[in-house]
Coordinates of C-alpha atoms in Angstrom, one line a residue:
T277 CA 91.5 275.5 78.6
C278 CA 95.3 275.8 78.6
D279 CA 95.5 278.5 76.0
W280 CA 97.2 280.7 78.6
I281 CA 100.5 278.9 77.9
L282 CA 100.6 280.2 74.3
S283 CA 101.0 283.8 75.5
H284 CA 103.4 283.0 78.4
T285 CA 106.7 284.8 78.0
I286 CA 108.8 281.7 78.7
F287 CA 106.8 279.5 76.3
K288 CA 106.9 282.0 73.5
Q289 CA 110.7 282.4 74.1
W290 CA 111.2 278.7 73.8
A291 CA 108.8 278.2 70.8
T292 CA 110.4 280.7 68.5
D293 CA 112.9 279.4 66.0
Q294 CA 115.4 282.2 66.6
E295 CA 118.9 281.1 67.1
E296 CA 119.4 282.4 70.6
S297 CA 116.1 281.0 71.9
P298 CA 116.3 278.1 74.5
V299 CA 116.3 274.6 73.2
I300 CA 114.8 272.8 76.1
L301 CA 111.7 273.8 78.2
W302 CA 111.0 271.9 81.4
L303 CA 107.4 272.3 82.4
H304 CA 106.9 271.0 86.0
A305 CA 104.0 271.0 88.4
L306 CA 102.6 269.3 91.4
P307 CA 100.7 266.0 91.0
G308 CA 97.2 266.4 89.7
S309 CA 97.8 269.8 88.2
G310 CA 96.7 268.9 84.7
K311 CA 100.2 268.5 83.2
S312 CA 99.1 265.8 80.6
I313 CA 96.1 267.9 79.6
L314 CA 98.5 270.8 79.0
S315 CA 100.9 268.6 77.0
S316 CA 98.0 267.5 74.8
F317 CA 97.0 271.1 74.2
V318 CA 100.5 272.1 73.2
I319 CA 100.9 269.0 70.9
N320 CA 97.6 269.8 69.1
H321 CA 98.7 273.5 68.7
L322 CA 102.1 272.6 67.3
L323 CA 100.7 269.9 64.9
E324 CA 98.6 272.5 63.2
E325 CA 101.5 274.6 62.1
S326 CA 104.8 272.8 62.9
F327 CA 106.6 269.4 62.8
C328 CA 105.9 267.8 66.2
V329 CA 106.6 264.4 67.6
Y330 CA 105.5 263.3 71.1
Y331 CA 105.3 260.6 73.7
F332 CA 103.3 260.0 76.9
F333 CA 104.8 257.9 79.6
R334 CA 102.2 256.1 81.7
F335 CA 102.7 254.5 85.1
G336 CA 100.1 251.8 84.8
D337 CA 101.3 250.2 81.6
Q338 CA 104.6 248.3 81.5
S339 CA 105.3 249.1 77.8
K340 CA 104.6 252.8 78.3
C341 CA 107.1 253.2 81.1
S342 CA 110.0 252.1 78.9
L343 CA 112.5 254.7 77.8
S344 CA 113.6 252.5 75.0
N345 CA 110.0 252.4 73.6
C346 CA 109.9 256.2 73.9
L347 CA 113.0 256.6 71.8
K348 CA 111.8 254.0 69.2
S349 CA 108.4 255.8 68.9
T350 CA 110.3 259.1 68.4
V351 CA 112.5 257.6 65.7
Y352 CA 109.4 256.1 63.9
Q353 CA 107.5 259.5 64.0
I354 CA 110.5 261.3 62.6
A355 CA 111.2 258.7 60.0
E356 CA 107.7 259.1 58.7
K357 CA 108.2 262.8 58.1
V358 CA 111.9 263.1 57.2
P359 CA 112.9 261.1 54.1
N360 CA 116.6 261.7 54.6
F361 CA 116.4 260.2 58.1
R362 CA 114.3 257.3 56.8
Y363 CA 116.9 256.6 54.1
A364 CA 119.7 256.8 56.6
L365 CA 118.0 254.2 58.8
T366 CA 117.5 251.9 55.8
D367 CA 121.1 252.2 54.8
M368 CA 122.5 251.8 58.3
S369 CA 124.0 248.4 58.8
S370 CA 122.0 246.4 61.4
S371 CA 119.8 249.3 62.2
S372 CA 116.9 247.1 63.2
K373 CA 119.1 245.3 65.7
T374 CA 120.2 248.6 67.1
L375 CA 116.6 249.6 67.8
E376 CA 115.2 246.3 68.8
N377 CA 117.7 245.0 71.4
A378 CA 119.9 247.9 72.4
D379 CA 119.6 249.8 75.7
P380 CA 118.3 253.4 75.6
K381 CA 121.8 254.9 75.7
T382 CA 123.0 252.9 72.7
I383 CA 119.8 253.9 70.8
W384 CA 120.4 257.5 71.6
D385 CA 124.1 257.6 70.7
K386 CA 123.8 255.6 67.4
I387 CA 120.5 256.8 66.0
F388 CA 120.0 260.3 67.4
V389 CA 123.6 261.6 68.0
G390 CA 125.1 259.5 65.2
M391 CA 122.5 260.1 62.5
L392 CA 119.6 262.5 63.2
F393 CA 121.7 265.3 64.7
K394 CA 124.0 265.3 61.7
L395 CA 121.1 266.1 59.3
I396 CA 120.0 269.6 58.2
L397 CA 116.3 270.0 58.4
P398 CA 114.4 272.8 56.6
I399 CA 112.1 273.5 59.6
T400 CA 112.3 273.3 63.4
M401 CA 111.3 269.9 64.9
Y402 CA 109.4 270.0 68.3
W403 CA 109.5 267.1 70.7
I404 CA 107.0 266.8 73.5
I405 CA 107.6 264.2 76.2
D406 CA 105.0 264.0 79.0
A407 CA 105.3 262.4 82.5
V408 CA 109.1 262.1 82.4
D409 CA 109.1 261.1 86.0
E410 CA 107.0 258.1 85.2
S411 CA 109.7 256.7 82.9
D412 CA 111.8 253.7 84.0
H413 CA 114.9 255.9 83.6
P414 CA 113.9 259.6 84.1
Q415 CA 117.3 260.9 85.0
L416 CA 118.9 259.1 82.1
L417 CA 116.4 260.6 79.7
V418 CA 117.3 264.1 80.9
E419 CA 121.0 263.4 80.9
M420 CA 120.9 262.2 77.3
M421 CA 119.4 265.5 76.2
Q422 CA 122.9 267.0 76.5
G423 CA 123.5 265.4 73.1
V424 CA 121.1 267.9 71.5
A425 CA 123.9 270.5 71.8
K426 CA 125.7 268.6 68.9
S427 CA 122.7 268.8 66.6
T428 CA 122.9 270.7 63.3
A429 CA 119.1 270.2 63.0
S430 CA 116.9 272.7 64.7
I431 CA 115.2 270.8 67.6
K432 CA 113.1 272.1 70.4
I433 CA 112.2 269.9 73.3
L434 CA 109.5 270.2 75.9
L435 CA 109.8 267.9 78.9
V436 CA 106.8 267.7 81.3
S437 CA 107.0 266.1 84.8
R438 CA 106.5 266.4 88.5
Q439 CA 109.4 268.1 90.3
N440 CA 111.7 266.2 92.6
D441 CA 115.2 266.7 93.9
D442 CA 116.8 264.2 91.5
L443 CA 115.3 265.8 88.5
I444 CA 116.1 269.4 89.7
S445 CA 119.8 268.5 90.0
T446 CA 119.8 266.7 86.6
F447 CA 118.1 269.6 84.9
D448 CA 120.6 272.0 86.5
R449 CA 123.5 270.0 84.9
L450 CA 121.7 269.9 81.6
S451 CA 121.3 273.7 81.5
I452 CA 125.1 274.1 81.6
V453 CA 125.4 272.2 78.3
V454 CA 122.1 273.0 76.5
S455 CA 120.2 276.3 76.6
S456 CA 117.2 275.5 78.9
V457 CA 114.4 277.3 80.7
F458 CA 112.0 276.1 83.4
L459 CA 108.3 276.9 83.6
P460 CA 106.5 275.9 86.8
V461 CA 102.7 275.5 86.2
E462 CA 101.4 277.5 89.2
D463 CA 98.3 279.4 88.0
T464 CA 95.8 276.9 86.6
K465 CA 92.8 278.6 88.1
R466 CA 91.4 279.7 84.7
D467 CA 91.6 276.1 83.3
I468 CA 90.0 274.7 86.5
R469 CA 87.2 277.3 86.2
T470 CA 86.5 276.2 82.6
C471 CA 86.4 272.6 83.7
V472 CA 84.1 273.3 86.6
E473 CA 81.8 275.5 84.6
K474 CA 81.4 272.7 82.0
E475 CA 80.2 270.3 84.7
V476 CA 78.1 272.7 86.8
Q477 CA 76.0 273.7 83.9
F478 CA 74.2 270.3 84.3
M479 CA 73.4 271.0 88.0
R480 CA 69.7 271.5 88.6
A481 CA 70.0 274.9 90.4
S482 CA 69.7 278.6 89.8
K483 CA 72.4 280.6 88.0
K484 CA 73.2 282.3 91.3
F485 CA 73.8 279.0 93.1
K486 CA 75.8 277.7 90.1
S487 CA 78.0 280.8 90.1
M488 CA 78.6 280.4 93.9
V489 CA 79.6 276.7 93.4
I490 CA 82.1 277.6 90.6
E491 CA 83.7 280.3 92.7
R492 CA 84.0 278.1 95.8
M493 CA 85.3 275.2 93.8
V494 CA 88.0 277.2 92.0
A495 CA 89.2 278.8 95.3
A496 CA 89.2 275.4 97.1
A497 CA 91.0 273.5 94.3
Q498 CA 94.2 275.6 94.8
G499 CA 95.4 274.8 91.3
N500 CA 94.9 271.0 91.5
F501 CA 92.9 269.6 88.6
L502 CA 92.7 266.1 90.2
W503 CA 91.3 267.5 93.4
A504 CA 88.7 269.5 91.5
S505 CA 87.5 266.5 89.4
L506 CA 87.2 264.2 92.5
A507 CA 85.5 266.9 94.6
L508 CA 83.0 267.8 91.9
V509 CA 81.4 264.3 92.2
E510 CA 80.4 265.2 95.8
V511 CA 79.6 268.9 95.1
M512 CA 77.2 268.0 92.3
R513 CA 75.0 266.3 94.8
C514 CA 74.5 269.5 96.8
N515 CA 71.0 271.1 96.8
T516 CA 71.4 274.0 99.3
Q517 CA 74.1 276.5 100.3
E518 CA 74.3 274.7 103.6
D519 CA 75.0 271.4 101.8
L520 CA 77.7 273.1 99.8
D521 CA 79.3 274.6 102.8
E522 CA 79.4 271.3 104.7
T523 CA 80.6 269.4 101.7
L524 CA 83.5 271.8 100.9
E525 CA 84.4 272.0 104.5
A526 CA 84.5 268.2 104.8
I527 CA 86.6 267.6 101.7
P528 CA 90.4 267.8 102.7
R529 CA 92.5 270.2 100.7
E530 CA 95.6 267.9 100.4
M531 CA 95.4 264.9 98.1
E532 CA 96.7 262.4 100.6
Q533 CA 94.0 263.5 103.1
L534 CA 91.4 263.4 100.3
Y535 CA 92.5 259.8 99.5
R536 CA 92.1 258.8 103.1
R537 CA 88.6 260.3 103.1
M538 CA 87.7 258.4 99.9
E539 CA 89.1 255.2 101.5
S540 CA 87.1 255.7 104.7
N541 CA 83.9 256.2 102.6
I542 CA 84.4 253.0 100.8
I543 CA 85.1 251.0 103.9
S544 CA 82.1 252.6 105.7
K545 CA 79.7 251.8 102.8
T546 CA 80.9 248.2 102.5
K547 CA 81.5 247.3 106.2
D548 CA 78.3 245.3 106.4
R549 CA 79.1 243.6 103.1
P550 CA 82.5 241.8 103.4
Q551 CA 82.0 240.3 99.9
D552 CA 82.0 243.8 98.5
Q553 CA 85.2 244.7 100.4
R554 CA 86.9 241.6 99.0
L555 CA 85.7 242.4 95.5
G556 CA 86.9 246.0 95.9
H557 CA 90.3 244.8 97.1
T558 CA 90.6 242.3 94.2
I559 CA 89.8 245.0 91.6
L560 CA 92.3 247.4 93.2
T561 CA 94.9 244.6 93.0
W562 CA 94.3 244.2 89.3
A563 CA 94.4 247.9 88.7
T564 CA 97.7 248.4 90.5
C565 CA 99.6 245.2 89.6
S566 CA 98.5 244.1 86.1
R567 CA 101.1 244.1 83.4
R568 CA 98.8 246.3 81.3
P569 CA 95.3 247.8 81.9
L570 CA 92.6 245.1 81.7
A571 CA 89.6 245.6 79.5
L572 CA 86.3 245.3 81.3
N573 CA 85.5 242.0 79.7
E574 CA 88.9 240.7 80.8
L575 CA 88.3 241.9 84.4
T576 CA 84.9 240.2 84.7
Q577 CA 86.5 237.0 83.5
A578 CA 89.4 237.4 85.9
L579 CA 87.0 237.8 88.9
Q580 CA 85.3 234.4 88.2
P581 CA 84.7 232.0 89.8
E582 CA 85.6 233.7 93.1
F583 CA 82.9 236.3 92.4
S584 CA 79.7 235.7 90.4
I585 CA 79.1 237.4 87.1
V586 CA 79.2 241.2 87.5
L587 CA 76.1 242.6 85.8
D588 CA 77.2 246.2 85.5
P589 CA 81.0 246.4 85.8
Q590 CA 81.3 250.2 85.7
F591 CA 78.7 250.7 88.4
T592 CA 80.2 247.9 90.6
I593 CA 83.7 249.4 90.2
S594 CA 82.4 252.8 91.3
R595 CA 80.6 251.3 94.3
V596 CA 83.4 249.1 95.7
C597 CA 86.4 251.1 94.6
G598 CA 85.1 254.6 94.8
Q599 CA 87.0 257.2 92.7
F600 CA 90.3 255.4 93.0
V601 CA 89.6 253.4 89.9
T602 CA 88.1 254.6 86.6
V603 CA 87.2 253.2 83.2
D604 CA 89.0 255.0 80.4
A605 CA 87.8 255.8 76.9
S606 CA 89.0 252.4 75.7
N607 CA 86.9 250.6 78.4
R608 CA 90.0 249.7 80.3
L609 CA 90.5 249.6 84.1
V610 CA 92.9 252.2 85.3
M611 CA 93.8 254.0 88.5
V612 CA 92.6 257.6 88.5
H613 CA 96.2 258.9 89.0
Q614 CA 99.6 257.6 90.0
T615 CA 99.3 259.3 93.4
A616 CA 96.2 257.2 94.0
R617 CA 98.1 254.1 93.2
D618 CA 100.9 255.1 95.5
H619 CA 98.4 255.7 98.3
I620 CA 96.7 252.3 97.9
M621 CA 100.0 250.6 98.0
T622 CA 101.2 252.4 101.2
T623 CA 98.0 252.7 103.2
D624 CA 97.3 250.3 106.2
S625 CA 93.6 249.8 105.7
V626 CA 91.7 246.8 104.5
L627 CA 92.0 248.2 100.9
A628 CA 95.8 248.2 101.0
V629 CA 97.5 246.4 98.2
D630 CA 100.9 244.9 98.9
A631 CA 102.9 244.7 95.6
T632 CA 104.6 241.3 96.1
E633 CA 101.4 239.7 97.5
G634 CA 99.4 241.3 94.7
H635 CA 101.7 239.8 92.0
Q636 CA 101.6 236.4 93.8
K637 CA 97.8 236.5 93.7
L638 CA 97.7 237.4 90.0
F639 CA 100.4 234.9 89.2
T640 CA 98.3 232.1 90.9
K641 CA 95.2 233.3 89.1
C642 CA 96.9 233.2 85.7
L643 CA 98.1 229.6 86.2
S644 CA 94.7 228.5 87.4
V645 CA 93.1 229.9 84.3
I646 CA 95.7 228.2 82.0
E647 CA 95.1 224.9 83.9
G648 CA 91.4 225.3 83.2
Q649 CA 92.1 225.2 79.4
V650 CA 93.8 221.8 79.6
H651 CA 90.6 220.0 78.8
R652 CA 89.4 222.5 76.2
R653 CA 91.9 222.1 73.3
R654 CA 89.4 223.3 70.8
T655 CA 88.8 226.7 72.5
N656 CA 88.9 229.7 70.2
L657 CA 91.4 231.9 72.2
Q658 CA 90.9 234.8 69.8
S659 CA 87.3 235.4 70.8
D660 CA 86.4 238.2 73.3
D661 CA 85.0 235.5 75.6
H662 CA 88.6 234.4 76.3
G663 CA 90.3 237.8 76.6
F664 CA 91.6 237.1 80.1
V665 CA 92.9 233.7 79.0
R666 CA 95.1 235.5 76.5
Y667 CA 96.3 237.8 79.3
A668 CA 97.1 234.8 81.6
V669 CA 98.9 232.9 78.8
T670 CA 101.2 235.8 78.0
S671 CA 101.6 237.4 81.5
W672 CA 102.0 234.8 84.2
A673 CA 105.9 235.0 84.0
Y674 CA 105.8 238.8 84.5
H675 CA 103.9 238.4 87.8
F676 CA 106.0 235.3 88.9
N677 CA 109.2 237.3 88.6
L678 CA 107.8 240.1 90.9
T679 CA 106.7 237.8 93.7
S680 CA 108.7 237.6 96.9
V681 CA 111.6 235.1 97.2
D682 CA 111.0 235.0 101.0
T683 CA 108.1 232.6 100.5
D684 CA 108.3 229.3 98.7
E685 CA 104.6 229.3 97.6
P686 CA 105.2 230.8 94.1
L687 CA 108.0 228.4 93.4
L688 CA 106.0 225.4 94.5
R689 CA 103.0 226.6 92.5
L690 CA 105.1 227.0 89.4
G691 CA 106.7 223.6 90.1
R692 CA 103.2 221.9 90.0
F693 CA 102.5 223.7 86.7
L694 CA 105.7 222.6 85.1
D695 CA 105.5 219.0 86.3
G696 CA 102.3 218.1 84.4
N697 CA 100.5 218.3 81.1
T698 CA 99.5 221.9 81.7
V699 CA 102.8 223.3 80.5
L700 CA 102.3 221.6 77.1
A701 CA 98.8 223.0 76.9
W702 CA 100.2 226.4 77.6
I703 CA 102.7 226.1 74.7
V704 CA 99.8 225.0 72.5
S705 CA 97.9 228.1 73.5
L706 CA 100.9 230.3 72.6
A707 CA 101.2 228.6 69.2
Q708 CA 97.5 229.1 68.5
L709 CA 97.8 232.8 69.4
N710 CA 101.0 233.1 67.3
Q711 CA 102.8 234.2 70.5
L712 CA 105.6 231.7 70.7
K713 CA 108.0 234.6 71.5
V714 CA 106.5 234.6 75.0
L715 CA 108.6 231.4 75.5
V716 CA 111.7 233.6 75.4
Y717 CA 110.2 236.2 77.7
S718 CA 109.1 233.5 80.2
S719 CA 112.5 231.9 80.1
K720 CA 114.2 235.1 81.0
K721 CA 111.8 235.9 83.9
M722 CA 112.1 232.4 85.3
T723 CA 115.9 232.6 85.2
L724 CA 115.9 236.0 87.0
Y725 CA 113.6 234.6 89.7
V726 CA 115.9 231.6 90.2
R727 CA 118.9 233.8 90.6
R728 CA 117.1 235.9 93.2
K729 CA 116.0 232.8 95.1
R730 CA 119.4 231.2 95.1
S731 CA 121.2 234.4 96.2
P732 CA 120.7 234.1 100.0
Y733 CA 121.2 230.3 100.1
G734 CA 124.9 230.7 101.1
S735 CA 123.8 232.0 104.5
T736 CA 120.7 229.9 105.2
N737 CA 120.0 226.3 106.3
P738 CA 120.4 223.9 103.4
I739 CA 117.5 221.8 104.7
L740 CA 115.2 224.7 103.8
H741 CA 116.6 225.1 100.2
R742 CA 114.2 224.2 97.4
L743 CA 116.9 222.8 95.1
Q744 CA 114.7 220.3 93.3
E745 CA 112.1 222.9 92.3
L746 CA 114.7 225.4 91.3
D747 CA 116.4 222.8 89.1
L748 CA 113.0 222.1 87.5
V749 CA 112.4 225.8 86.7
E750 CA 115.9 226.2 85.3
S751 CA 115.6 223.1 83.1
W752 CA 112.3 224.3 81.7
A753 CA 113.8 227.8 81.1
T754 CA 116.4 226.2 78.9
D755 CA 113.8 223.9 77.2
F756 CA 111.6 226.8 76.3
L757 CA 114.4 228.5 74.3
K758 CA 115.4 225.3 72.5
I759 CA 111.9 224.1 71.8
L760 CA 111.2 227.5 70.2
G761 CA 114.3 227.4 68.1
K762 CA 114.2 223.9 66.9
F763 CA 110.4 223.3 66.6
G764 CA 108.9 226.8 66.3
P765 CA 107.7 226.4 62.7
T766 CA 106.3 223.0 63.4
L767 CA 104.3 224.3 66.4
I768 CA 102.9 227.2 64.4
A769 CA 101.8 224.8 61.7
N770 CA 100.4 222.1 64.1
P771 CA 100.4 223.1 67.8
S772 CA 99.3 219.6 69.0
T773 CA 102.7 218.1 68.0
I774 CA 104.1 219.2 71.3
Y775 CA 102.2 216.4 73.1
Q776 CA 103.7 213.3 71.4
L777 CA 105.7 214.1 68.3
I778 CA 108.2 216.7 69.6
P779 CA 109.4 215.1 73.0
P780 CA 111.0 212.1 71.3
F781 CA 113.3 214.4 69.3
C782 CA 114.5 216.2 72.4
P783 CA 117.7 215.2 74.4
Q784 CA 117.2 212.6 77.1
S785 CA 118.4 215.0 79.8
S786 CA 115.8 217.7 78.8
M787 CA 112.9 218.2 81.1
I788 CA 110.3 217.7 78.3
Y789 CA 111.8 214.3 77.4
Q790 CA 112.0 213.1 81.0
L791 CA 108.4 214.1 81.8
F792 CA 106.6 213.3 78.6
E793 CA 108.6 210.6 76.9
R794 CA 110.5 208.6 79.5
R795 CA 107.7 208.7 82.2
S796 CA 104.8 208.4 79.8
P797 CA 102.3 205.6 80.8
Y798 CA 101.2 205.2 77.2
P799 CA 103.0 203.4 74.4
P800 CA 105.0 205.9 72.4
L801 CA 103.4 207.2 69.2
L802 CA 106.8 207.7 67.7
Q803 CA 110.2 206.2 68.6
V804 CA 113.4 207.9 67.6
H805 CA 116.8 206.2 67.5
G806 CA 120.2 207.4 66.7
L807 CA 120.3 210.7 68.6
T808 CA 123.8 211.2 69.9
Q809 CA 123.2 214.2 72.1
D810 CA 122.1 213.7 75.7
V811 CA 121.9 217.4 76.3
W812 CA 120.8 220.4 74.2
D813 CA 123.7 221.4 71.8
D814 CA 124.8 224.9 70.9
S815 CA 122.7 224.9 67.8
L816 CA 119.5 227.0 68.2
A817 CA 117.8 225.9 65.1
K818 CA 118.2 224.0 61.8
I819 CA 116.6 225.1 58.6
S820 CA 116.1 223.0 55.4
L821 CA 116.2 224.8 52.1
G822 CA 115.4 221.8 50.0
P823 CA 117.4 219.5 47.7
K824 CA 120.2 221.0 45.5
T825 CA 119.8 224.4 47.1
Q826 CA 123.0 226.2 48.2
T827 CA 123.1 229.1 50.6
V828 CA 124.9 232.1 49.2
A829 CA 124.5 234.6 52.1
V830 CA 122.7 235.1 55.4
V831 CA 121.7 238.7 56.4
C832 CA 120.5 239.2 60.0
S833 CA 118.5 241.9 61.8
A834 CA 116.8 241.8 65.2
S835 CA 113.3 240.8 64.0
Q836 CA 114.2 238.8 60.8
F837 CA 117.0 237.1 58.9
A838 CA 117.2 236.5 55.2
V839 CA 118.8 233.5 53.5
V840 CA 119.9 234.0 49.9
T841 CA 120.0 230.9 47.8
G842 CA 122.0 230.3 44.6
V843 CA 118.8 229.7 42.5
G844 CA 117.7 233.3 42.9
G845 CA 115.5 232.9 46.0
I846 CA 115.4 234.9 49.3
N847 CA 113.8 233.3 52.3
L848 CA 112.7 235.6 55.2
Y849 CA 112.5 234.0 58.6
D850 CA 111.4 235.3 62.0
S851 CA 114.6 235.5 64.1
T852 CA 112.9 234.3 67.3
T853 CA 110.5 231.6 66.1
F854 CA 112.5 230.7 62.9
D855 CA 109.2 230.6 61.1
L856 CA 109.4 231.1 57.3
Q857 CA 107.5 234.4 56.8
R858 CA 108.0 235.1 53.1
T859 CA 109.9 233.8 50.0
L860 CA 111.1 236.4 47.5
S861 CA 112.3 235.5 44.0
H862 CA 114.2 237.7 41.5
K863 CA 114.4 234.8 39.0
E864 CA 118.1 235.1 38.4
R865 CA 121.0 233.0 39.6
V866 CA 123.0 234.6 42.4

């Protein structure tokens, strides 16, 4: 399929490396028209004979919606193939910091406009970016492409997306600055025919009946790949022409109507089994709200103990969620399409998933799973049997920040978590997984939530304000950052030190000291005297280089920093956890 595009006049005009040919091609189509399949075909074709870099945005994965990640991936792919660009990145002062922490516009201006576009390349470079509309900043992405007009390197860019009013106007402005052409994907009948023929060949029927099925399906699909794939499931069950007529007549032509029909079928099949309806709704909640797609073993763990062990996850998912949810090639739970996710989150049936309620449910589940680990300190979190525990440990703050501030339940739930030993067990788990950086992420999400929660307090009854709980969350948000900076290497080496050895070294006003040193019912294992600071100071971390060792220079990047000593040593530290990662020695005094 898809080979028609190679002979299309507009595509050929764009793909040629002639000077007057257009630089940017916008390929747009309706949802479910096979745009990503077409992108993959073009990428594979260009990789065979050209220099091609690519990126696929994905709506269901937080990391794959990021425009910054798209730009970083593009930089990495180009650096692999272009030595001059790789050397320029190496020589650029603080280049890692630019890529790691900067916003997309800064990355674009400094790395692409400031470096890449000034190089002269011997061949044309092709960029393919799929599902632009699923990016977290689709219009910004298109607007930044104006910078390609300044490039001395020969670059061709293919942007693939759905069409909407905002993107139309943005592309219109882009075409004034950069030579651009638009290609609507309207005639995909031949591709759909190939897809249907491949499936129908397995139907137990005569050649004449198969041919009739193919013709009817291609005509009914009206260029929609997603519709064809969903409808094929029902059509493949037909045994007579009468069955085929009734099935095709009953299947709605519009995707929204088809989704309603799929929804009604699920509700009808499970109406006498409320447990199945609850299971289906829970799986749909995970599929629509999870931070990243869950592996099947993670999903089965997430469903317990509310639901018993699922014997055949794929079969069960198909039965209680219909065709809304599928299992991809990596055995991960994903929605069949973004439009299906949009439908489930806007419908008013028993299957409907409310975003804020869904995140609250997943946040609560994550904390419950972490609390279940308090009495299992010797658990091997790296094993597949604890896949969902790893998700819960690293993702609860993501869901917490997306809960509604109109209800106090998430705040109260987090307060109970932070007011007991569980929070220390969580830090131990992060250290065991070598994921202490999650402390920084969690601190940021907690701070964002507190700001949202406090925002309407100026116009509401003070009696209803949850000031004590908010102060608790804010205090721990600060503690997480300081604990990581001051005790990160210690936690990596011995995670259990967080229970009795670290709290005595913390300021008396810190929440970890107040909860686990001052209020502790047990005699202290360690007493520390002489600390002059009652609050955390401005120092984030202190590093000891050993006796008679003098620091000559400190060089920083986003991910690491290096300390050069006078005895010819270079210590490399992680810039978040301050863990010593490597020591280099050139055996000469500096």
